[in-house]
mmCIF file of C-alpha atoms in Angstrom:
data_model
loop_
_atom_site.group_PDB
_atom_site.id
_atom_site.type_symbol
_atom_site.label_atom_id
_atom_site.label_comp_id
_atom_site.label_asym_id
_atom_site.label_seq_id
_atom_site.Cartn_x
_atom_site.Cartn_y
_atom_site.Cartn_z
ATOM 1 C CA MET A 1 28.691 -15.034 -0.216
ATOM 2 C CA GLU A 2 26.938 -16.841 2.582
ATOM 3 C CA SER A 3 23.878 -18.803 1.521
ATOM 4 C CA GLN A 4 21.583 -16.909 3.933
ATOM 5 C CA VAL A 5 22.564 -13.545 2.452
ATOM 6 C CA TYR A 6 22.231 -14.927 -1.056
ATOM 7 C CA TYR A 7 18.641 -16.064 -0.467
ATOM 8 C CA ILE A 8 17.747 -12.756 1.178
ATOM 9 C CA LEU A 9 19.017 -10.844 -1.851
ATOM 10 C CA VAL A 10 17.200 -13.135 -4.271
ATOM 11 C CA SER A 11 13.944 -12.654 -2.370
ATOM 12 C CA MET A 12 14.444 -8.859 -2.360
ATOM 13 C CA VAL A 13 14.977 -8.805 -6.127
ATOM 14 C CA PHE A 14 11.688 -10.609 -6.708
ATOM 15 C CA THR A 15 9.874 -8.636 -4.017
ATOM 16 C CA SER A 16 10.947 -5.304 -5.507
ATOM 17 C CA ALA A 17 10.004 -6.453 -9.002
ATOM 18 C CA ALA A 18 6.566 -7.518 -7.770
ATOM 19 C CA LEU A 19 6.056 -4.181 -6.013
ATOM 20 C CA ALA A 20 7.056 -2.312 -9.179
ATOM 21 C CA VAL A 21 4.434 -4.253 -11.140
ATOM 22 C CA ILE A 22 1.758 -3.753 -8.468
ATOM 23 C CA PHE A 23 2.204 0.009 -8.375
ATOM 24 C CA PHE A 24 2.391 0.205 -12.171
ATOM 25 C CA LEU A 25 -0.930 -1.637 -12.452
ATOM 26 C CA ALA A 26 -2.375 0.653 -9.775
ATOM 27 C CA TRP A 27 -1.246 3.663 -11.806
ATOM 28 C CA LYS A 28 -2.589 2.283 -15.077
ATOM 29 C CA ASN A 29 -5.952 1.013 -13.866
ATOM 30 C CA PHE A 30 -6.939 3.334 -11.027
ATOM 31 C CA GLY A 31 -6.882 6.883 -12.291
ATOM 32 C CA ARG A 32 -3.220 7.179 -13.342
ATOM 33 C CA LYS A 33 -2.195 8.756 -10.052
ATOM 34 C CA LEU A 34 1.296 10.207 -10.364
ATOM 35 C CA TYR A 35 2.343 8.951 -6.958
ATOM 36 C CA ALA A 36 1.610 5.345 -7.951
ATOM 37 C CA LEU A 37 3.826 5.786 -11.018
ATOM 38 C CA SER A 38 6.587 7.331 -8.885
ATOM 39 C CA TRP A 39 6.466 4.340 -6.542
ATOM 40 C CA SER A 40 6.458 1.907 -9.473
ATOM 41 C CA ILE A 41 9.612 3.459 -10.907
ATOM 42 C CA ALA A 42 11.153 3.553 -7.421
ATOM 43 C CA TYR A 43 10.714 -0.176 -6.891
ATOM 44 C CA ALA A 44 11.954 -0.878 -10.420
ATOM 45 C CA VAL A 45 15.125 0.984 -9.438
ATOM 46 C CA GLY A 46 15.147 -1.014 -6.200
ATOM 47 C CA THR A 47 15.010 -4.220 -8.232
ATOM 48 C CA VAL A 48 18.143 -3.171 -10.101
ATOM 49 C CA GLN A 49 19.846 -2.179 -6.848
ATOM 50 C CA TRP A 50 19.163 -5.528 -5.155
ATOM 51 C CA PHE A 51 20.222 -7.349 -8.337
ATOM 52 C CA ILE A 52 23.557 -5.520 -8.266
ATOM 53 C CA ASP A 53 23.976 -6.411 -4.583
ATOM 54 C CA LEU A 54 23.292 -10.015 -5.517
ATOM 55 C CA HIS A 55 26.079 -9.916 -8.101
ATOM 56 C CA SER A 56 28.556 -7.693 -6.298
ATOM 57 C CA SER A 57 31.342 -10.101 -7.293
ATOM 58 C CA TRP A 58 31.031 -8.800 -10.845
ATOM 59 C CA PHE A 59 32.660 -5.540 -9.751
ATOM 60 C CA GLU A 60 36.420 -5.643 -9.421
ATOM 61 C CA ASN A 61 36.515 -2.036 -8.231
ATOM 62 C CA ARG A 62 34.691 -1.868 -4.895
ATOM 63 C CA GLN A 63 34.442 1.915 -5.046
ATOM 64 C CA VAL A 64 32.521 1.736 -8.321
ATOM 65 C CA TYR A 65 30.224 -0.927 -6.867
ATOM 66 C CA SER A 66 29.600 1.177 -3.758
ATOM 67 C CA LEU A 67 28.825 4.349 -5.710
ATOM 68 C CA ILE A 68 26.477 2.584 -8.140
ATOM 69 C CA GLY A 69 24.587 0.841 -5.341
ATOM 70 C CA ASN A 70 24.306 3.970 -3.202
ATOM 71 C CA GLY A 71 23.350 6.081 -6.229
ATOM 72 C CA LEU A 72 20.480 3.720 -7.039
ATOM 73 C CA ALA A 73 19.439 3.784 -3.388
ATOM 74 C CA LEU A 74 19.241 7.590 -3.530
ATOM 75 C CA VAL A 75 17.105 7.459 -6.679
ATOM 76 C CA LEU A 76 14.766 4.973 -4.964
ATOM 77 C CA ILE A 77 14.560 7.132 -1.834
ATOM 78 C CA THR A 78 13.871 10.290 -3.828
ATOM 79 C CA LEU A 79 11.085 8.693 -5.855
ATOM 80 C CA ILE A 80 9.476 7.204 -2.749
ATOM 81 C CA VAL A 81 9.437 10.575 -0.996
ATOM 82 C CA ARG A 82 8.258 12.319 -4.147
ATOM 83 C CA GLY A 83 5.369 9.864 -4.385
ATOM 84 C CA HIS A 84 4.234 10.664 -0.847
ATOM 85 C CA ALA A 85 4.531 14.389 -1.556
ATOM 86 C CA GLN A 86 2.387 13.922 -4.697
ATOM 87 C CA ARG A 87 -0.206 11.884 -2.835
ATOM 88 C CA THR A 88 -0.593 14.363 0.017
ATOM 89 C CA HIS A 89 -0.061 17.539 -2.043
ATOM 90 C CA SER A 90 2.448 18.413 0.628
ATOM 91 C CA LYS A 91 4.193 21.759 0.863
ATOM 92 C CA LEU A 92 6.623 20.292 3.372
ATOM 93 C CA LEU A 93 9.152 19.468 0.641
ATOM 94 C CA PRO A 94 10.340 21.420 -2.422
ATOM 95 C CA GLN A 95 9.022 20.521 -5.852
ATOM 96 C CA ASN A 96 12.407 19.229 -6.965
ATOM 97 C CA LEU A 97 14.118 16.788 -4.602
ATOM 98 C CA TRP A 98 16.938 15.838 -6.940
ATOM 99 C CA PRO A 99 19.384 18.573 -5.826
ATOM 100 C CA PHE A 100 19.175 17.186 -2.277
ATOM 101 C CA SER A 101 19.915 13.679 -3.531
ATOM 102 C CA GLY A 102 22.723 15.033 -5.685
ATOM 103 C CA ALA A 103 24.291 16.708 -2.659
ATOM 104 C CA VAL A 104 24.157 13.450 -0.694
ATOM 105 C CA PHE A 105 25.710 11.598 -3.633
ATOM 106 C CA LEU A 106 28.549 14.138 -3.839
ATOM 107 C CA GLY A 107 29.164 13.484 -0.153
ATOM 108 C CA LEU A 108 29.323 9.766 -0.911
ATOM 109 C CA VAL A 109 31.827 10.380 -3.692
ATOM 110 C CA TRP A 110 33.960 12.436 -1.305
ATOM 111 C CA VAL A 111 34.112 9.795 1.456
ATOM 112 C CA THR A 112 34.512 6.978 -1.081
ATOM 113 C CA VAL A 113 37.129 8.380 -3.476
ATOM 114 C CA VAL A 114 38.603 11.669 -2.264
ATOM 115 C CA THR A 115 38.919 11.119 1.489
ATOM 116 C CA PRO A 116 37.852 7.517 2.126
ATOM 117 C CA HIS A 117 35.973 6.957 5.368
ATOM 118 C CA THR A 118 34.219 3.600 5.654
ATOM 119 C CA GLY A 119 32.031 4.591 8.604
ATOM 120 C CA ILE A 120 30.641 7.788 7.068
ATOM 121 C CA ARG A 121 30.219 6.110 3.663
ATOM 122 C CA ASN A 122 28.083 3.350 5.149
ATOM 123 C CA ALA A 123 26.173 5.753 7.392
ATOM 124 C CA LEU A 124 25.100 8.328 4.789
ATOM 125 C CA ILE A 125 22.337 6.266 3.136
ATOM 126 C CA PRO A 126 20.797 5.018 6.435
ATOM 127 C CA VAL A 127 20.821 8.604 7.763
ATOM 128 C CA THR A 128 19.118 9.823 4.593
ATOM 129 C CA VAL A 129 16.528 7.040 4.799
ATOM 130 C CA CYS A 130 15.923 7.867 8.467
ATOM 131 C CA VAL A 131 15.265 11.542 7.724
ATOM 132 C CA VAL A 132 13.013 11.022 4.713
ATOM 133 C CA LEU A 133 10.958 8.311 6.429
ATOM 134 C CA PHE A 134 10.177 10.690 9.284
ATOM 135 C CA LEU A 135 9.186 13.314 6.686
ATOM 136 C CA CYS A 136 6.965 10.799 4.851
ATOM 137 C CA ALA A 137 5.273 9.810 8.119
ATOM 138 C CA LEU A 138 4.668 13.481 8.895
ATOM 139 C CA MET A 139 3.187 14.100 5.443
ATOM 140 C CA ILE A 140 0.831 11.138 5.798
ATOM 141 C CA ILE A 141 -0.414 12.195 9.245
ATOM 142 C CA ARG A 142 -0.858 15.843 8.225
ATOM 143 C CA HIS A 143 -2.618 14.951 4.963
ATOM 144 C CA ARG A 144 -6.104 15.265 6.434
ATOM 145 C CA GLU A 145 -7.669 16.508 9.655
ATOM 146 C CA GLN A 146 -8.546 12.988 10.780
ATOM 147 C CA SER A 147 -6.164 10.369 9.441
ATOM 148 C CA ARG A 148 -7.541 6.950 8.595
ATOM 149 C CA PRO A 149 -6.310 3.966 10.661
ATOM 150 C CA ILE A 150 -4.251 2.632 7.739
ATOM 151 C CA GLU A 151 -2.530 6.004 7.419
ATOM 152 C CA TRP A 152 -1.570 5.898 11.082
ATOM 153 C CA ALA A 153 -0.336 2.326 10.657
ATOM 154 C CA THR A 154 1.723 3.298 7.608
ATOM 155 C CA ALA A 155 3.222 6.292 9.406
ATOM 156 C CA ILE A 156 4.097 4.177 12.453
ATOM 157 C CA SER A 157 5.740 1.517 10.259
ATOM 158 C CA MET A 158 7.826 4.248 8.655
ATOM 159 C CA ILE A 159 8.865 5.640 12.022
ATOM 160 C CA LEU A 160 9.932 2.179 13.172
ATOM 161 C CA PHE A 161 11.892 1.668 9.954
ATOM 162 C CA ALA A 162 13.456 5.115 10.398
ATOM 163 C CA VAL A 163 14.580 4.230 13.921
ATOM 164 C CA SER A 164 16.133 0.994 12.650
ATOM 165 C CA GLN A 165 18.016 2.950 10.010
ATOM 166 C CA GLY A 166 19.214 5.398 12.615
ATOM 167 C CA ILE A 167 20.616 2.469 14.591
ATOM 168 C CA ALA A 168 22.273 1.159 11.409
ATOM 169 C CA ALA A 169 23.892 4.553 10.849
ATOM 170 C CA GLY A 170 25.243 4.510 14.408
ATOM 171 C CA MET A 171 26.712 1.045 13.866
ATOM 172 C CA ALA A 172 28.279 2.194 10.608
ATOM 173 C CA MET A 173 29.962 5.134 12.307
ATOM 174 C CA MET A 174 31.448 2.745 14.883
ATOM 175 C CA MET A 175 33.470 1.134 12.076
ATOM 176 C CA GLY A 176 35.614 4.239 11.849
ATOM 177 C CA PRO A 177 37.547 5.366 8.752
ATOM 178 C CA ASP A 178 39.129 1.987 8.056
ATOM 179 C CA GLY A 179 36.131 -0.269 8.719
ATOM 180 C CA GLU A 180 37.024 -2.049 11.959
ATOM 181 C CA PRO A 181 36.236 -5.748 11.234
ATOM 182 C CA SER A 182 34.186 -6.577 14.341
ATOM 183 C CA TYR A 183 31.918 -3.554 13.874
ATOM 184 C CA ARG A 184 31.712 -4.238 10.128
ATOM 185 C CA THR A 185 30.404 -7.736 10.888
ATOM 186 C CA LEU A 186 27.925 -6.327 13.415
ATOM 187 C CA TYR A 187 26.725 -3.734 10.889
ATOM 188 C CA THR A 188 26.394 -6.281 8.067
ATOM 189 C CA ASN A 189 24.384 -8.710 10.199
ATOM 190 C CA TYR A 190 22.083 -5.962 11.403
ATOM 191 C CA TYR A 191 21.757 -4.536 7.864
ATOM 192 C CA PHE A 192 20.516 -7.814 6.399
ATOM 193 C CA MET A 193 18.141 -8.297 9.310
ATOM 194 C CA ALA A 194 16.572 -4.822 9.558
ATOM 195 C CA LEU A 195 16.648 -3.416 6.038
ATOM 196 C CA PRO A 196 14.692 -6.148 4.174
ATOM 197 C CA ALA A 197 12.137 -6.379 6.999
ATOM 198 C CA GLY A 198 11.569 -2.623 7.099
ATOM 199 C CA TYR A 199 11.568 -2.363 3.307
ATOM 200 C CA ILE A 200 8.856 -5.002 2.937
ATOM 201 C CA MET A 201 6.832 -3.850 5.963
ATOM 202 C CA THR A 202 6.520 -0.226 4.824
ATOM 203 C CA SER A 203 5.829 -1.300 1.233
ATOM 204 C CA MET A 204 2.935 -3.525 2.313
ATOM 205 C CA PHE A 205 1.411 -0.737 4.387
ATOM 206 C CA VAL A 206 1.729 1.684 1.453
ATOM 207 C CA ILE A 207 -0.119 -0.830 -0.757
ATOM 208 C CA LEU A 208 -2.885 -1.068 1.844
ATOM 209 C CA MET A 209 -3.000 2.727 2.039
ATOM 210 C CA LEU A 210 -3.314 2.904 -1.747
ATOM 211 C CA ALA A 211 -6.181 0.407 -1.598
ATOM 212 C CA SER A 212 -7.802 2.508 1.125
ATOM 213 C CA ASP A 213 -7.492 5.602 -1.082
ATOM 214 C CA LEU A 214 -9.245 3.740 -3.887
ATOM 215 C CA SER A 215 -11.981 2.585 -1.527
ATOM 216 C CA GLU A 216 -12.566 6.145 -0.296
ATOM 217 C CA GLU A 217 -12.616 7.432 -3.862
ATOM 218 C CA MET A 218 -15.169 4.837 -4.898
ATOM 219 C CA LYS A 219 -17.259 5.642 -1.841
ATOM 220 C CA SER A 220 -17.111 9.326 -2.694
ATOM 221 C CA LEU A 221 -18.209 8.631 -6.272
ATOM 222 C CA ALA A 222 -21.129 6.583 -4.974
ATOM 223 C CA VAL A 223 -22.545 9.480 -2.935
ATOM 224 C CA ARG A 224 -21.632 12.354 -5.274
ATOM 225 C CA ASP A 225 -23.533 13.771 -8.226
ATOM 226 C CA GLN A 226 -21.067 13.693 -11.121
ATOM 227 C CA LEU A 227 -22.486 16.784 -12.825
ATOM 228 C CA THR A 228 -22.545 19.248 -9.910
ATOM 229 C CA GLY A 229 -20.127 17.623 -7.473
ATOM 230 C CA LEU A 230 -22.753 17.878 -4.710
ATOM 231 C CA LEU A 231 -24.035 14.940 -2.704
ATOM 232 C CA ASN A 232 -26.600 12.870 -4.574
ATOM 233 C CA ARG A 233 -29.802 11.440 -3.068
ATOM 234 C CA ARG A 234 -27.902 8.544 -1.515
ATOM 235 C CA GLY A 235 -25.321 10.882 -0.026
ATOM 236 C CA PHE A 236 -28.037 13.233 1.214
ATOM 237 C CA THR A 237 -29.790 10.363 2.970
ATOM 238 C CA GLU A 238 -26.567 9.098 4.551
ATOM 239 C CA TYR A 239 -25.201 12.440 5.710
ATOM 240 C CA GLY A 240 -28.618 13.855 6.522
ATOM 241 C CA GLU A 241 -29.478 10.922 8.813
ATOM 242 C CA ASN A 242 -26.170 11.384 10.627
ATOM 243 C CA ALA A 243 -26.844 15.114 11.086
ATOM 244 C CA TYR A 244 -30.381 14.419 12.322
ATOM 245 C CA SER A 245 -29.173 11.767 14.784
ATOM 246 C CA LEU A 246 -26.505 14.123 16.105
ATOM 247 C CA ALA A 247 -29.059 16.919 16.526
ATOM 248 C CA ARG A 248 -31.345 14.610 18.501
ATOM 249 C CA ARG A 249 -28.528 13.426 20.753
ATOM 250 C CA ASN A 250 -27.413 16.991 21.448
ATOM 251 C CA ASN A 251 -30.963 18.343 21.620
ATOM 252 C CA SER A 252 -29.965 20.988 19.063
ATOM 253 C CA GLU A 253 -31.854 22.587 16.199
ATOM 254 C CA LEU A 254 -31.635 21.539 12.567
ATOM 255 C CA SER A 255 -33.242 23.048 9.474
ATOM 256 C CA ILE A 256 -33.585 21.937 5.876
ATOM 257 C CA ILE A 257 -34.002 24.189 2.853
ATOM 258 C CA MET A 258 -35.533 22.628 -0.265
ATOM 259 C CA ALA A 259 -35.002 24.410 -3.578
ATOM 260 C CA ASP A 260 -35.525 23.809 -7.276
ATOM 261 C CA ILE A 261 -35.026 25.668 -10.557
ATOM 262 C CA ASP A 262 -38.220 27.177 -11.908
ATOM 263 C CA ARG A 263 -39.130 26.326 -15.503
ATOM 264 C CA PHE A 264 -36.152 24.020 -15.841
ATOM 265 C CA LYS A 265 -37.889 21.997 -18.567
ATOM 266 C CA TYR A 266 -38.256 25.213 -20.564
ATOM 267 C CA ILE A 267 -34.485 25.779 -20.355
ATOM 268 C CA ASN A 268 -33.837 22.287 -21.682
ATOM 269 C CA ASP A 269 -36.430 22.581 -24.455
ATOM 270 C CA LYS A 270 -35.410 26.053 -25.636
ATOM 271 C CA PHE A 271 -31.622 26.007 -25.188
ATOM 272 C CA GLY A 272 -30.794 22.296 -25.134
ATOM 273 C CA HIS A 273 -29.540 19.867 -22.520
ATOM 274 C CA ALA A 274 -26.070 21.407 -22.479
ATOM 275 C CA ALA A 275 -27.616 24.652 -21.271
ATOM 276 C CA GLY A 276 -29.668 22.698 -18.743
ATOM 277 C CA ASP A 277 -26.530 21.053 -17.373
ATOM 278 C CA SER A 278 -24.837 24.447 -17.154
ATOM 279 C CA ALA A 279 -27.838 25.821 -15.291
ATOM 280 C CA LEU A 280 -27.661 22.979 -12.777
ATOM 281 C CA LYS A 281 -23.936 23.521 -12.198
ATOM 282 C CA HIS A 282 -24.440 27.298 -11.948
ATOM 283 C CA PHE A 283 -27.234 26.906 -9.412
ATOM 284 C CA ALA A 284 -25.260 24.306 -7.426
ATOM 285 C CA ARG A 285 -22.286 26.656 -7.211
ATOM 286 C CA LEU A 286 -24.417 29.559 -5.998
ATOM 287 C CA ILE A 287 -26.134 27.621 -3.199
ATOM 288 C CA SER A 288 -22.843 26.046 -2.114
ATOM 289 C CA GLU A 289 -20.926 29.298 -1.715
ATOM 290 C CA ASP A 290 -20.249 30.531 1.805
ATOM 291 C CA ARG A 291 -21.678 27.417 3.387
ATOM 292 C CA ARG A 292 -20.289 26.228 6.703
ATOM 293 C CA LYS A 293 -18.227 23.096 6.959
ATOM 294 C CA GLU A 294 -21.026 21.232 8.737
ATOM 295 C CA ASP A 295 -23.736 22.234 6.218
ATOM 296 C CA ILE A 296 -24.899 19.544 3.784
ATOM 297 C CA VAL A 297 -25.728 20.531 0.205
ATOM 298 C CA ALA A 298 -27.179 17.908 -2.139
ATOM 299 C CA ARG A 299 -28.861 17.443 -5.474
ATOM 300 C CA VAL A 300 -31.761 15.166 -4.608
ATOM 301 C CA GLY A 301 -33.560 15.102 -7.959
ATOM 302 C CA GLY A 302 -33.389 16.406 -11.524
ATOM 303 C CA GLU A 303 -33.502 20.113 -10.637
ATOM 304 C CA GLU A 304 -34.227 19.663 -6.930
ATOM 305 C CA PHE A 305 -31.691 20.542 -4.241
ATOM 306 C CA ALA A 306 -31.564 20.383 -0.456
ATOM 307 C CA ILE A 307 -29.473 22.144 2.161
ATOM 308 C CA VAL A 308 -29.226 20.750 5.692
ATOM 309 C CA LEU A 309 -28.284 23.377 8.293
ATOM 310 C CA PRO A 310 -27.270 21.835 11.640
ATOM 311 C CA GLY A 311 -27.645 24.124 14.629
ATOM 312 C CA THR A 312 -29.877 26.559 12.694
ATOM 313 C CA ASN A 313 -33.345 27.604 13.835
ATOM 314 C CA LEU A 314 -36.319 28.283 11.560
ATOM 315 C CA ARG A 315 -35.918 32.074 11.512
ATOM 316 C CA ASP A 316 -32.248 31.907 10.533
ATOM 317 C CA ALA A 317 -32.975 29.230 7.934
ATOM 318 C CA MET A 318 -35.640 31.445 6.347
ATOM 319 C CA ALA A 319 -33.175 34.334 6.271
ATOM 320 C CA ILE A 320 -30.600 32.110 4.539
ATOM 321 C CA ALA A 321 -33.226 30.965 2.020
ATOM 322 C CA ASP A 322 -34.187 34.584 1.264
ATOM 323 C CA GLN A 323 -30.532 35.470 0.795
ATOM 324 C CA LEU A 324 -30.044 32.534 -1.565
ATOM 325 C CA CYS A 325 -33.033 33.699 -3.635
ATOM 326 C CA ARG A 326 -31.511 37.169 -3.907
ATOM 327 C CA THR A 327 -28.118 35.719 -4.821
ATOM 328 C CA VAL A 328 -29.550 33.491 -7.536
ATOM 329 C CA GLY A 329 -31.682 36.352 -8.886
ATOM 330 C CA ALA A 330 -28.651 38.631 -9.072
ATOM 331 C CA SER A 331 -26.423 36.029 -10.777
ATOM 332 C CA PRO A 332 -27.694 35.305 -14.277
ATOM 333 C CA MET A 333 -26.024 32.482 -16.137
ATOM 334 C CA ASP A 334 -23.833 33.290 -19.133
ATOM 335 C CA LEU A 335 -25.065 31.174 -22.053
ATOM 336 C CA THR A 336 -22.322 32.299 -24.424
ATOM 337 C CA SER A 337 -19.971 29.630 -23.076
ATOM 338 C CA VAL A 338 -22.480 26.813 -23.559
ATOM 339 C CA GLY A 339 -21.590 24.608 -26.565
#
């Protein structure tokens, strides 16, 4: 084995191991997100795969070596894709991806053992990687209405990696059934240039995307009331100022409804704080129902709430307030479920 290839493989073993640890720590310490665990296991499998590539001389039977390496690659690919599907709650892919991977592996067995074809055997994994990377990029971009910059960067890195794998598959097919030596050398050189670079590049962007997710989650917790799930006073100030500024720029109307729960202290004193918490959640749910996307609903004090209605004049706001009073009056809270 040439020294350059040897050092590349050694670096990939340690890189994959480090990525497995990073994603495991992310899973353990930041909410135990399933997708972080899927990625941790994927890179652990990748560590084993690169280690086997590093010690390919241990295998006397090249067919066994090829099938083990490609099988591990399929497990890694499947777990990576599954992680992105878990993160984005995507309906683009089926719940169980293993049958697809199993079908690809059966194809590998066929062109490795039954009807050997070097070109197809070496092309199957790059083709699979190409397809799933495009799917992952699509899932990331479609995850939310307005993707964050890091999500766009991650998707673009995946598309670039997918294109490189498509080129690798084309080079592999040029080897033909018997593995024409000149094309085999071309494919090998390209493989060890493009695959590690793409592997590391996309992994780094996924780590940054995971960090961005954590940042957004922490930001959301900072402006959300944990009991009701509505904006808290800080969130009301932040979002309300933005709505007011937008209304001024557009010379449009904006109304605010202030509401509280009458005799809330009596509820706490007579029925206990658990009942008071239930009353707050019940009231928050009622005033949040049927609100428009642009409306802002917040809990700004103990039992005090506010609703910001962009583009709503005073008469319409009063009608909404009257309707909310009727809704609350017609929706008594069930105390039987309060502990």
